[in-house]
Amino acid sequence: MLGSVDGGQKSVQVAVALENTFAGEQGTFYQLRPEDLLKADAEARRRGMDLVGIFHSHPDCDAYFSKADLENSCPWYSFVVLSIQKGEFHHANSFLPDADQKVAAQEELQYPR
Ligand SMILES: [Zn+2]
């Protein structure tokens, strides 16, 4: 997610789709190439924005932050989880992992409905 940070508030302007490189069942886990993230970061800077977070979806599942999501995270990005029910967007939540990636606080998330 590319956008801007103003004080404690992040705004997402552009969503860039990155390939899920997880070799197993795609709906169960996601993995990103570090170089893809670096490319997204460079793209953000080229457009005068920042890489503010990373989103992924939970097919036919609630938008919670799983243990694997927490372990797979990093503290400085917002992690938005989308709940996709029967192929349609249902709801989303955003989480901000702490520096040790032990807890992720749920952030207030506003999106068009
Ligand atoms: Zn997840």
Short mmCIF file of C-alpha atoms and ligand atoms in Angstrom, two decimals:
data_model
loop_
_atom_site.label_atom_id
_atom_site.label_comp_id
_atom_site.label_asym_id
_atom_site.label_seq_id
_atom_site.Cartn_x
_atom_site.Cartn_y
_atom_site.Cartn_z
CA MET A 1 0.00 0.00 0.00
CA LEU A 2 1.51 3.28 -1.15
CA GLY A 3 0.46 6.56 0.35
CA SER A 4 1.37 9.15 2.92
CA VAL A 5 1.95 9.45 6.63
CA ASP A 6 0.71 12.57 8.37
CA GLY A 7 1.38 12.48 12.10
CA GLY A 8 -0.03 9.16 13.24
CA GLN A 9 -2.39 8.87 10.30
CA LYS A 10 -1.60 6.89 7.20
CA SER A 11 -3.49 7.30 3.95
CA VAL A 12 -3.38 4.74 1.18
CA GLN A 13 -3.49 6.14 -2.35
CA VAL A 14 -2.30 3.20 -4.42
CA ALA A 15 -2.53 -0.56 -3.89
CA VAL A 16 0.19 -2.48 -5.70
CA ALA A 17 -0.41 -6.21 -6.20
CA LEU A 18 2.61 -8.36 -5.37
CA GLU A 19 2.96 -12.02 -6.16
CA ASN A 20 2.32 -14.50 -3.36
CA THR A 21 5.41 -16.69 -3.63
CA PHE A 22 4.23 -19.24 -1.07
CA ALA A 23 4.66 -22.66 -2.65
CA GLY A 24 1.76 -24.30 -0.81
CA GLU A 25 -1.98 -23.60 -0.91
CA GLN A 26 -2.15 -19.87 -1.79
CA GLY A 27 -5.21 -19.23 0.34
CA THR A 28 -3.51 -20.40 3.52
CA PHE A 29 -0.36 -18.28 3.67
CA TYR A 30 1.41 -15.48 1.87
CA GLN A 31 5.03 -14.78 1.26
CA LEU A 32 6.54 -11.78 -0.52
CA ARG A 33 9.92 -11.45 -2.15
CA PRO A 34 12.00 -8.83 -0.30
CA GLU A 35 13.03 -7.43 -3.70
CA ASP A 36 9.36 -6.96 -4.66
CA LEU A 37 8.86 -4.94 -1.48
CA LEU A 38 11.95 -2.88 -2.27
CA LYS A 39 10.57 -2.27 -5.78
CA ALA A 40 7.24 -1.15 -4.30
CA ASP A 41 9.14 1.14 -1.94
CA ALA A 42 11.09 2.62 -4.88
CA GLU A 43 7.83 3.04 -6.82
CA ALA A 44 6.33 4.90 -3.84
CA ARG A 45 9.28 7.26 -3.67
CA ARG A 46 9.16 7.85 -7.43
CA ARG A 47 5.53 8.94 -6.98
CA GLY A 48 6.30 11.09 -3.94
CA MET A 49 4.71 8.60 -1.56
CA ASP A 50 5.74 6.11 1.10
CA LEU A 51 5.24 2.38 1.43
CA VAL A 52 2.81 2.59 4.37
CA GLY A 53 1.74 -1.01 4.74
CA ILE A 54 1.03 -4.41 3.33
CA PHE A 55 -2.35 -5.97 2.68
CA HIS A 56 -3.38 -9.57 2.19
CA SER A 57 -6.67 -11.38 2.15
CA HIS A 58 -8.29 -14.18 4.12
CA PRO A 59 -10.54 -16.11 1.74
CA ASP A 60 -13.81 -17.16 3.42
CA CYS A 61 -12.37 -16.21 6.78
CA ASP A 62 -12.53 -13.30 9.21
CA ALA A 63 -10.08 -10.35 8.90
CA TYR A 64 -8.06 -11.20 12.01
CA PHE A 65 -4.30 -11.03 12.49
CA SER A 66 -3.06 -14.60 12.80
CA LYS A 67 0.03 -15.81 14.67
CA ALA A 68 1.66 -16.45 11.28
CA ASP A 69 0.71 -12.93 10.16
CA LEU A 70 2.39 -11.53 13.26
CA GLU A 71 5.55 -13.62 12.78
CA ASN A 72 5.60 -12.66 9.09
CA SER A 73 5.23 -8.92 9.83
CA CYS A 74 7.54 -6.03 10.62
CA PRO A 75 6.91 -3.25 13.11
CA TRP A 76 6.88 -0.16 10.91
CA TYR A 77 4.14 -1.08 8.45
CA SER A 78 0.40 -1.25 8.88
CA PHE A 79 -0.97 -4.67 7.99
CA VAL A 80 -4.42 -4.64 6.46
CA VAL A 81 -6.28 -7.94 6.33
CA LEU A 82 -9.22 -8.24 3.96
CA SER A 83 -11.96 -10.73 4.58
CA ILE A 84 -13.14 -12.08 1.23
CA GLN A 85 -16.36 -14.06 1.46
CA LYS A 86 -17.30 -16.20 -1.57
CA GLY A 87 -15.03 -14.08 -3.77
CA GLU A 88 -16.45 -10.72 -2.62
CA PHE A 89 -14.91 -8.15 -0.30
CA HIS A 90 -16.62 -8.37 3.08
CA HIS A 91 -14.66 -6.30 5.62
CA ALA A 92 -11.11 -5.30 6.55
CA ASN A 93 -9.05 -4.60 9.65
CA SER A 94 -5.66 -3.00 10.11
CA PHE A 95 -2.96 -4.01 12.57
CA LEU A 96 0.27 -2.40 13.73
CA PRO A 97 2.81 -4.88 15.13
CA ASP A 98 4.97 -3.72 18.05
CA ALA A 99 8.77 -3.56 17.79
CA ASP A 100 9.22 -7.16 19.02
CA GLN A 101 6.39 -8.53 16.85
CA LYS A 102 4.79 -9.96 19.97
CA VAL A 103 1.52 -8.06 19.71
CA ALA A 104 -0.25 -6.21 16.94
CA ALA A 105 -2.63 -3.47 17.99
CA GLN A 106 -5.71 -3.05 15.86
CA GLU A 107 -5.71 0.35 14.20
CA GLU A 108 -8.69 2.44 13.24
CA LEU A 109 -9.33 1.80 9.56
CA GLN A 110 -11.56 3.86 7.32
CA TYR A 111 -12.40 2.68 3.83
CA PRO A 112 -15.16 3.38 1.31
CA ARG A 113 -18.14 1.05 1.72
ZN ZN B 1 -3.37 -13.43 7.39
#
